[in-house]
Short mmCIF file of N, CA and C in Angstrom, two decimals:
data_model
loop_
_atom_site.label_atom_id
_atom_site.label_comp_id
_atom_site.label_asym_id
_atom_site.label_seq_id
_atom_site.Cartn_x
_atom_site.Cartn_y
_atom_site.Cartn_z
N UNK A 1 81.24 113.23 176.03
CA UNK A 1 81.46 113.93 174.77
C UNK A 1 82.16 113.05 173.73
N UNK A 2 82.44 111.82 174.08
CA UNK A 2 83.06 110.89 173.14
C UNK A 2 82.21 110.76 171.88
N UNK A 3 80.90 110.64 172.05
CA UNK A 3 80.01 110.50 170.91
C UNK A 3 80.05 111.72 170.01
N UNK A 4 80.14 112.89 170.63
CA UNK A 4 80.20 114.13 169.85
C UNK A 4 81.40 114.12 168.92
N UNK A 5 82.56 113.71 169.41
CA UNK A 5 83.76 113.71 168.56
C UNK A 5 83.66 112.65 167.47
N UNK A 6 83.04 111.50 167.78
CA UNK A 6 82.85 110.47 166.75
C UNK A 6 81.98 110.99 165.61
N UNK A 7 80.88 111.62 165.97
CA UNK A 7 79.96 112.14 164.96
C UNK A 7 80.61 113.28 164.18
N UNK A 8 81.31 114.17 164.88
CA UNK A 8 81.99 115.28 164.20
C UNK A 8 83.00 114.76 163.18
N UNK A 9 83.74 113.73 163.55
CA UNK A 9 84.73 113.14 162.64
C UNK A 9 84.03 112.51 161.44
N UNK A 10 82.98 111.75 161.69
CA UNK A 10 82.21 111.13 160.61
C UNK A 10 81.65 112.18 159.66
N UNK A 11 81.03 113.21 160.21
CA UNK A 11 80.42 114.25 159.37
C UNK A 11 81.47 115.03 158.59
N UNK A 12 82.64 115.19 159.16
CA UNK A 12 83.72 115.85 158.43
C UNK A 12 84.12 115.03 157.21
N UNK A 13 84.21 113.71 157.37
CA UNK A 13 84.54 112.84 156.23
C UNK A 13 83.42 112.86 155.19
N UNK A 14 82.17 112.82 155.65
CA UNK A 14 81.02 112.87 154.74
C UNK A 14 81.03 114.18 153.97
N UNK A 15 81.28 115.28 154.66
CA UNK A 15 81.30 116.59 154.02
C UNK A 15 82.41 116.67 152.96
N UNK A 16 83.57 116.14 153.28
CA UNK A 16 84.69 116.13 152.32
C UNK A 16 84.32 115.36 151.06
N UNK A 17 83.76 114.17 151.25
CA UNK A 17 83.37 113.35 150.11
C UNK A 17 82.29 114.03 149.29
N UNK A 18 81.30 114.60 149.96
CA UNK A 18 80.20 115.28 149.26
C UNK A 18 80.73 116.44 148.43
N UNK A 19 81.64 117.23 149.00
CA UNK A 19 82.20 118.35 148.24
C UNK A 19 83.06 117.88 147.07
N UNK A 20 83.80 116.79 147.26
CA UNK A 20 84.60 116.24 146.17
C UNK A 20 83.72 115.80 145.01
N UNK A 21 82.50 115.39 145.31
CA UNK A 21 81.57 114.93 144.27
C UNK A 21 80.61 116.05 143.84
N UNK A 22 80.86 117.27 144.26
CA UNK A 22 80.03 118.43 143.93
C UNK A 22 78.56 118.20 144.28
N UNK A 23 78.33 117.53 145.40
CA UNK A 23 76.97 117.20 145.83
C UNK A 23 76.30 118.41 146.47
N UNK A 24 74.99 118.44 146.34
CA UNK A 24 74.22 119.48 147.01
C UNK A 24 73.54 118.94 148.26
N UNK A 25 73.48 117.61 148.36
CA UNK A 25 72.82 117.00 149.51
C UNK A 25 73.31 115.57 149.68
N UNK A 26 73.42 115.13 150.92
CA UNK A 26 73.70 113.73 151.24
C UNK A 26 72.36 113.10 151.59
N UNK A 27 71.96 112.08 150.84
CA UNK A 27 70.66 111.47 151.07
C UNK A 27 70.74 110.16 151.84
N UNK A 28 71.91 109.54 151.89
CA UNK A 28 72.05 108.29 152.62
C UNK A 28 73.48 108.08 153.08
N UNK A 29 73.60 107.48 154.24
CA UNK A 29 74.91 107.16 154.81
C UNK A 29 74.83 105.75 155.39
N UNK A 30 75.85 104.96 155.13
CA UNK A 30 75.93 103.61 155.68
C UNK A 30 77.16 103.52 156.56
N UNK A 31 76.96 103.06 157.79
CA UNK A 31 78.07 102.90 158.73
C UNK A 31 78.08 101.49 159.31
N UNK A 32 79.24 101.06 159.75
CA UNK A 32 79.44 99.80 160.43
C UNK A 32 79.97 100.14 161.82
N UNK A 33 79.32 99.60 162.84
CA UNK A 33 79.74 99.88 164.22
C UNK A 33 80.28 98.59 164.83
N UNK A 34 81.53 98.64 165.24
CA UNK A 34 82.18 97.48 165.83
C UNK A 34 81.57 97.10 167.17
N UNK A 35 81.72 95.84 167.52
CA UNK A 35 81.13 95.28 168.74
C UNK A 35 81.66 95.95 170.00
N UNK A 36 82.86 96.51 169.94
CA UNK A 36 83.47 97.14 171.12
C UNK A 36 83.50 98.67 171.02
N UNK A 37 82.66 99.23 170.15
CA UNK A 37 82.64 100.69 169.96
C UNK A 37 81.89 101.40 171.08
N UNK A 38 81.20 100.66 171.92
CA UNK A 38 80.51 101.20 173.10
C UNK A 38 79.45 102.24 172.76
N UNK A 39 78.70 101.98 171.70
CA UNK A 39 77.57 102.84 171.37
C UNK A 39 76.51 101.98 170.66
N UNK A 40 75.28 102.15 171.05
CA UNK A 40 74.20 101.40 170.41
C UNK A 40 73.79 102.11 169.12
N UNK A 41 73.07 101.38 168.28
CA UNK A 41 72.58 101.98 167.04
C UNK A 41 71.65 103.16 167.33
N UNK A 42 70.78 103.00 168.33
CA UNK A 42 69.84 104.08 168.67
C UNK A 42 70.58 105.31 169.18
N UNK A 43 71.57 105.10 170.02
CA UNK A 43 72.34 106.22 170.56
C UNK A 43 73.14 106.91 169.45
N UNK A 44 73.72 106.11 168.55
CA UNK A 44 74.45 106.67 167.42
C UNK A 44 73.52 107.51 166.55
N UNK A 45 72.34 106.96 166.26
CA UNK A 45 71.37 107.66 165.41
C UNK A 45 70.98 109.00 166.04
N UNK A 46 70.74 109.00 167.35
CA UNK A 46 70.37 110.23 168.06
C UNK A 46 71.47 111.28 167.94
N UNK A 47 72.70 110.87 168.16
CA UNK A 47 73.82 111.82 168.06
C UNK A 47 74.05 112.27 166.62
N UNK A 48 73.83 111.37 165.67
CA UNK A 48 73.98 111.74 164.27
C UNK A 48 72.95 112.80 163.88
N UNK A 49 71.71 112.58 164.27
CA UNK A 49 70.65 113.55 163.94
C UNK A 49 70.96 114.92 164.55
N UNK A 50 71.42 114.95 165.78
CA UNK A 50 71.79 116.22 166.42
C UNK A 50 72.98 116.86 165.71
N UNK A 51 74.01 116.06 165.44
CA UNK A 51 75.24 116.60 164.87
C UNK A 51 75.12 117.02 163.41
N UNK A 52 74.18 116.44 162.69
CA UNK A 52 74.07 116.74 161.25
C UNK A 52 73.18 117.94 160.95
N UNK A 53 72.54 118.50 161.96
CA UNK A 53 71.67 119.67 161.71
C UNK A 53 72.47 120.79 161.05
N UNK A 54 71.93 121.29 159.96
CA UNK A 54 72.58 122.39 159.24
C UNK A 54 73.65 121.94 158.26
N UNK A 55 73.91 120.64 158.19
CA UNK A 55 74.94 120.15 157.27
C UNK A 55 74.29 119.55 156.02
N UNK A 56 75.10 119.18 155.06
CA UNK A 56 74.59 118.53 153.85
C UNK A 56 73.93 117.19 154.18
N UNK A 57 74.27 116.61 155.32
CA UNK A 57 73.74 115.30 155.71
C UNK A 57 72.48 115.38 156.56
N UNK A 58 71.99 116.58 156.84
CA UNK A 58 70.78 116.69 157.65
C UNK A 58 69.63 115.96 156.96
N UNK A 59 68.96 115.09 157.69
CA UNK A 59 67.83 114.35 157.16
C UNK A 59 68.21 113.13 156.32
N UNK A 60 69.49 112.84 156.22
CA UNK A 60 69.92 111.69 155.41
C UNK A 60 69.46 110.38 156.05
N UNK A 61 69.17 109.41 155.20
CA UNK A 61 68.87 108.06 155.66
C UNK A 61 70.15 107.49 156.27
N UNK A 62 70.03 106.88 157.40
CA UNK A 62 71.19 106.34 158.10
C UNK A 62 71.03 104.83 158.22
N UNK A 63 71.87 104.09 157.51
CA UNK A 63 71.87 102.63 157.57
C UNK A 63 73.01 102.20 158.48
N UNK A 64 72.66 101.47 159.54
CA UNK A 64 73.65 101.09 160.54
C UNK A 64 73.75 99.58 160.60
N UNK A 65 74.95 99.07 160.46
CA UNK A 65 75.21 97.65 160.65
C UNK A 65 76.00 97.50 161.95
N UNK A 66 75.45 96.73 162.87
CA UNK A 66 76.11 96.48 164.15
C UNK A 66 76.83 95.14 164.09
N UNK A 67 78.09 95.13 164.47
CA UNK A 67 78.85 93.89 164.52
C UNK A 67 78.76 93.30 165.93
N UNK A 68 78.79 91.99 166.01
CA UNK A 68 78.85 91.34 167.31
C UNK A 68 80.15 90.55 167.47
N UNK A 69 81.08 90.76 166.54
CA UNK A 69 82.35 90.06 166.52
C UNK A 69 83.39 90.84 167.33
N UNK A 70 83.56 90.45 168.59
CA UNK A 70 84.52 91.15 169.46
C UNK A 70 85.97 90.89 169.06
N UNK A 71 86.21 89.88 168.22
CA UNK A 71 87.57 89.58 167.76
C UNK A 71 87.93 90.26 166.44
N UNK A 72 86.97 90.96 165.86
CA UNK A 72 87.22 91.65 164.59
C UNK A 72 88.34 92.69 164.81
N UNK A 73 89.27 92.83 163.87
CA UNK A 73 90.38 93.78 164.05
C UNK A 73 89.93 95.24 164.24
N UNK A 74 88.72 95.56 163.80
CA UNK A 74 88.22 96.93 163.95
C UNK A 74 87.01 96.98 164.88
N UNK A 75 86.98 96.09 165.85
CA UNK A 75 85.84 95.97 166.76
C UNK A 75 85.58 97.24 167.56
N UNK A 76 86.56 98.12 167.71
CA UNK A 76 86.39 99.35 168.48
C UNK A 76 86.02 100.54 167.59
N UNK A 77 85.90 100.30 166.31
CA UNK A 77 85.76 101.40 165.36
C UNK A 77 84.32 101.59 164.85
N UNK A 78 84.10 102.75 164.30
CA UNK A 78 82.90 103.06 163.53
C UNK A 78 83.39 103.42 162.14
N UNK A 79 82.95 102.64 161.16
CA UNK A 79 83.45 102.82 159.80
C UNK A 79 82.37 103.39 158.89
N UNK A 80 82.75 104.35 158.10
CA UNK A 80 81.88 104.89 157.06
C UNK A 80 81.96 103.95 155.88
N UNK A 81 80.85 103.29 155.58
CA UNK A 81 80.84 102.32 154.48
C UNK A 81 80.57 103.01 153.15
N UNK A 82 79.56 103.89 153.11
CA UNK A 82 79.23 104.56 151.87
C UNK A 82 78.34 105.77 152.14
N UNK A 83 78.30 106.66 151.16
CA UNK A 83 77.36 107.76 151.21
C UNK A 83 76.68 107.87 149.85
N UNK A 84 75.46 108.34 149.88
CA UNK A 84 74.70 108.56 148.66
C UNK A 84 74.39 110.06 148.59
N UNK A 85 74.74 110.66 147.46
CA UNK A 85 74.57 112.11 147.32
C UNK A 85 73.75 112.45 146.09
N UNK A 86 73.25 113.69 146.09
CA UNK A 86 72.57 114.21 144.90
C UNK A 86 73.23 115.50 144.50
#
């Protein structure tokens, strides 16, 4: 269930930003996944699609950048880089 909590946290941040911008829909999300985050891009995408059902981010384009730098200070993290809203 680790993935579920990661996605729930991400979607909560996306929802907050979307509401702050009076958005009706999130059309794109960009994330950075650290080398030690222990999740592949495909697995993240699958969990994102499941977790975003019924939210403003359902169906949003998901751009994922995977890091291979295990020495990066945020190598264990998943970072929200940007969102695109309408």
